[in-house]
JSON list of C-alpha atoms in Angstrom, two decimals:
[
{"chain": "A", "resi": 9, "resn": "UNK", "atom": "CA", "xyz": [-0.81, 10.13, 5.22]},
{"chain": "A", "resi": 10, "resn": "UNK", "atom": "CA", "xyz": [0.76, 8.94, 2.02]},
{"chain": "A", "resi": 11, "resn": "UNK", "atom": "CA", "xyz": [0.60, 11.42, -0.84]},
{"chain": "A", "resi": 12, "resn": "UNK", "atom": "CA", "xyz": [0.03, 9.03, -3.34]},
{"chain": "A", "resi": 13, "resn": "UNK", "atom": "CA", "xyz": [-3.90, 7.20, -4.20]},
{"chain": "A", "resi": 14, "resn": "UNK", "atom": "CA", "xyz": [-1.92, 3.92, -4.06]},
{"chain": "A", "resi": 15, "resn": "UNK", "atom": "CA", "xyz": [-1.28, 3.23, -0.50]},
{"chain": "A", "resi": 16, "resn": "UNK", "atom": "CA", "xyz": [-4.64, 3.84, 0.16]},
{"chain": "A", "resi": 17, "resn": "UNK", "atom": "CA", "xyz": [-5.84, 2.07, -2.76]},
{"chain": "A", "resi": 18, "resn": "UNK", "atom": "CA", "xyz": [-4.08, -0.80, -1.91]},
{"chain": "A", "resi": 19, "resn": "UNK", "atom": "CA", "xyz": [-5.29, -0.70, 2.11]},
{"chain": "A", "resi": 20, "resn": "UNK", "atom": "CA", "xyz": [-8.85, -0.56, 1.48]},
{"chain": "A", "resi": 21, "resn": "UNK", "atom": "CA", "xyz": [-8.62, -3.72, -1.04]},
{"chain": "A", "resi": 22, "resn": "UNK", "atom": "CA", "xyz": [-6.13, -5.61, 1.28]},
{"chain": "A", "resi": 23, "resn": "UNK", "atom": "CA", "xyz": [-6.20, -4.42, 5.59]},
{"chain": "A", "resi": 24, "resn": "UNK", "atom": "CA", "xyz": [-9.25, -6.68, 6.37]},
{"chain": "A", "resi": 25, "resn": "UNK", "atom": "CA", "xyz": [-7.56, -10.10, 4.84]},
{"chain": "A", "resi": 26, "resn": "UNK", "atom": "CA", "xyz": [-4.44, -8.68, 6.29]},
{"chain": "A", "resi": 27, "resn": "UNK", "atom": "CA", "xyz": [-2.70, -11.04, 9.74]},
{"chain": "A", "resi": 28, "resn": "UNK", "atom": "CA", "xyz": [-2.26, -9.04, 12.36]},
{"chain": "A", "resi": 29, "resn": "UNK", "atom": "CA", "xyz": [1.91, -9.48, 11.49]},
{"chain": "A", "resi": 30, "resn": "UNK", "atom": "CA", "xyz": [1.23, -8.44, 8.13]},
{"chain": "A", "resi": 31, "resn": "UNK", "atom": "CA", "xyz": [-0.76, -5.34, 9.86]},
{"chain": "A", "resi": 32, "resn": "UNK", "atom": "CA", "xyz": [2.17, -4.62, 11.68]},
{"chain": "A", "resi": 33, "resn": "UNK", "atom": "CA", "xyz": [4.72, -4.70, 8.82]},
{"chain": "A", "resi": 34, "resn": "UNK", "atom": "CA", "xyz": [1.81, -1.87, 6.59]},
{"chain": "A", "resi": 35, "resn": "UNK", "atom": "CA", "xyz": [1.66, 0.00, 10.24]},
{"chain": "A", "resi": 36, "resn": "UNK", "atom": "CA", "xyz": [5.98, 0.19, 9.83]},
{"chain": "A", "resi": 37, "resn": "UNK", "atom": "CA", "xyz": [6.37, 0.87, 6.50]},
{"chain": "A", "resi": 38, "resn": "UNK", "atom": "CA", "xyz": [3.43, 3.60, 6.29]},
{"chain": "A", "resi": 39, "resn": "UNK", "atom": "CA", "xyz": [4.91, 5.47, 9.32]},
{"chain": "A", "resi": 40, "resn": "UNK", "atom": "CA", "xyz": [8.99, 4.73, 9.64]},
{"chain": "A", "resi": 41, "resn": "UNK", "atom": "CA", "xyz": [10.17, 6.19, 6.09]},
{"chain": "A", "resi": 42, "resn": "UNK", "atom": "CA", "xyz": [10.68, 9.76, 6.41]},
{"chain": "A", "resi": 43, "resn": "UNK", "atom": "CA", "xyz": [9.94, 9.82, 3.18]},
{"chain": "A", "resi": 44, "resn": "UNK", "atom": "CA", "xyz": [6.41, 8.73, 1.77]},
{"chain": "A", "resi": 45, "resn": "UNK", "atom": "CA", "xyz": [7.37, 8.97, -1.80]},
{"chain": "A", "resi": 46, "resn": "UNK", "atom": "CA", "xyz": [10.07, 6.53, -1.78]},
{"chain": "A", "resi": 47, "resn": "UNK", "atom": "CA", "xyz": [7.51, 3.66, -0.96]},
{"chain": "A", "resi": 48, "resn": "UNK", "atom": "CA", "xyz": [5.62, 4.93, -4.01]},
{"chain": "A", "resi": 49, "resn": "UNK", "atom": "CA", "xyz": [9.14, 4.46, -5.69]},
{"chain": "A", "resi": 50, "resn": "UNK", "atom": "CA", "xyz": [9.60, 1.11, -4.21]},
{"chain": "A", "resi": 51, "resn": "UNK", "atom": "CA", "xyz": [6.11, -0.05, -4.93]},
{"chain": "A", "resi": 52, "resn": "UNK", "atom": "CA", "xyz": [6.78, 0.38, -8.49]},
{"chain": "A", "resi": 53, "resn": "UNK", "atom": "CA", "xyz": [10.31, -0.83, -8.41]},
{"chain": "A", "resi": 54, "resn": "UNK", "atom": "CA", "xyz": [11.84, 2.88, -9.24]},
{"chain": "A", "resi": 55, "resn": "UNK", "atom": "CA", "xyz": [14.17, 2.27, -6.80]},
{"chain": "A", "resi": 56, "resn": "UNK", "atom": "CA", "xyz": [15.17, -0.65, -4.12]},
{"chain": "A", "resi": 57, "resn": "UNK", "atom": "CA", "xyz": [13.35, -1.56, -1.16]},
{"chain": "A", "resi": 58, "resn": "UNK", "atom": "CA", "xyz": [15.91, -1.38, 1.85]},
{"chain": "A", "resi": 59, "resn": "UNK", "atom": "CA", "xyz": [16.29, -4.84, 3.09]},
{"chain": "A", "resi": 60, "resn": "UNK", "atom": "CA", "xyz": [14.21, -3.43, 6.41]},
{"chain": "A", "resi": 61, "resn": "UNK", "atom": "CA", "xyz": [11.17, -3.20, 4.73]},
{"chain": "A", "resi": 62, "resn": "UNK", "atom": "CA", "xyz": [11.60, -5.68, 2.16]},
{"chain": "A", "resi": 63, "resn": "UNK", "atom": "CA", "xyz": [8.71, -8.78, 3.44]},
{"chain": "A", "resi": 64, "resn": "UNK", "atom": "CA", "xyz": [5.47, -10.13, 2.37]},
{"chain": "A", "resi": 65, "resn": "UNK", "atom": "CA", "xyz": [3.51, -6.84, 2.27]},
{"chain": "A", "resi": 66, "resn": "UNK", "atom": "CA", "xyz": [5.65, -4.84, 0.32]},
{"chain": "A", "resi": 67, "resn": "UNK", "atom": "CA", "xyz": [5.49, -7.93, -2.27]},
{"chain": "A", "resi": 68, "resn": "UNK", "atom": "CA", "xyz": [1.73, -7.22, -2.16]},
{"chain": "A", "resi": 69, "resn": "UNK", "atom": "CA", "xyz": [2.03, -3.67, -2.56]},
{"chain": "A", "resi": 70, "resn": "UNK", "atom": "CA", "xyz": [4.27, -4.08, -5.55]},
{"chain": "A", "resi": 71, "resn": "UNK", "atom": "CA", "xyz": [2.02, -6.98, -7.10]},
{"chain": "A", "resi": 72, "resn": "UNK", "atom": "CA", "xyz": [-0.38, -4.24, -6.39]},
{"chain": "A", "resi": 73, "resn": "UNK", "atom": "CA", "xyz": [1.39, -1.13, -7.95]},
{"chain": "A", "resi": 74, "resn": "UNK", "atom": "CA", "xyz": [1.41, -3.42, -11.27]},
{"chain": "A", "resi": 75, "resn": "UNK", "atom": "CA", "xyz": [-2.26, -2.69, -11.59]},
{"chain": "A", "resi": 76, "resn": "UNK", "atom": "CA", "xyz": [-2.62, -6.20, -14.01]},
{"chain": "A", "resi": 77, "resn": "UNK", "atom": "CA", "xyz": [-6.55, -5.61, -14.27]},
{"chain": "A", "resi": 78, "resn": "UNK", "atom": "CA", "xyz": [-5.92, -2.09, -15.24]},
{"chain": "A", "resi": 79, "resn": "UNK", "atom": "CA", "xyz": [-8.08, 0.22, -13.34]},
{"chain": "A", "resi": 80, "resn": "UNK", "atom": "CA", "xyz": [-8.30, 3.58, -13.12]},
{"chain": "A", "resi": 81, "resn": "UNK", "atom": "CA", "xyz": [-6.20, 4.85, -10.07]},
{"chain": "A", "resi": 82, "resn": "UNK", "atom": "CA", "xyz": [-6.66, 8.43, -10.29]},
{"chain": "A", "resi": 83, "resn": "UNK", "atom": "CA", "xyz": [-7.83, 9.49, -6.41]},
{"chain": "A", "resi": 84, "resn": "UNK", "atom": "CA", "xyz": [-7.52, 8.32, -2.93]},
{"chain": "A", "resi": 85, "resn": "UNK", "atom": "CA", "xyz": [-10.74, 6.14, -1.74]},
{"chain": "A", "resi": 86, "resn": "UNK", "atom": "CA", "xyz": [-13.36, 7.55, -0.11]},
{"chain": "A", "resi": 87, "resn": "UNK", "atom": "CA", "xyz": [-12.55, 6.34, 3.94]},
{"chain": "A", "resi": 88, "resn": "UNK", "atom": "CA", "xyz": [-15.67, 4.81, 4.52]},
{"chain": "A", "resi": 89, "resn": "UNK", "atom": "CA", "xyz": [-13.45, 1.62, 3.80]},
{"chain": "A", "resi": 90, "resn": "UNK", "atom": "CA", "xyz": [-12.40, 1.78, 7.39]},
{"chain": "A", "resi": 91, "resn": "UNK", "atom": "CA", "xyz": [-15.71, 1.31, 8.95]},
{"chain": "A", "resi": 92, "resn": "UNK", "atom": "CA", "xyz": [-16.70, -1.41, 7.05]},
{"chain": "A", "resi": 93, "resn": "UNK", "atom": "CA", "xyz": [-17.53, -4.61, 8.62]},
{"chain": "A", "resi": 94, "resn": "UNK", "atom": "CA", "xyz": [-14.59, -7.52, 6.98]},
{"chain": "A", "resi": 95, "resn": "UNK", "atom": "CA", "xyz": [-16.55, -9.34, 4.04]}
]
């Protein structure tokens, strides 16, 4: 579980209009880094995204971490996201 309302933000707005590739690639880079603050970091281009997890979803999440319609971020969704039937 990520430690920061971001990742999870950004999952319940984007996993159901996700392909299943671009699944795959948010299934790697949630569970390979040992290290769940440095895609928080790399999100919000604090530091560089290793070439290994540098693809399409990871220029989502960073279009994401921008946050251009400015709203309030402040805690992880409520999970009833993942039950929800794709709109």
């Amino acid at each position: 579980i990520l430690v920061h309302p971001l990742s999870s933000l950004f999952a319940k707005e984007n996993l159901n209009h996700m392909s299943e590739q671009q699944l795959n690639l948010y299934d790697r880079l949630i569970n390979e880094p040992s290290n769940d603050w440095d895609i928080y970091y790399w999100a919000t281009e604090a530091k560089p995204t290793p070439a290994e997890f540098e693809n399409d979803v990871m220029a989502m999440l960073r279009e994401f971490a921008k946050n251009k319609k400015r709203e309030q971020r402040l805690r992880q969704p409520d999970l009833e996201y993942l039950f929800e039937s794709p709109r």
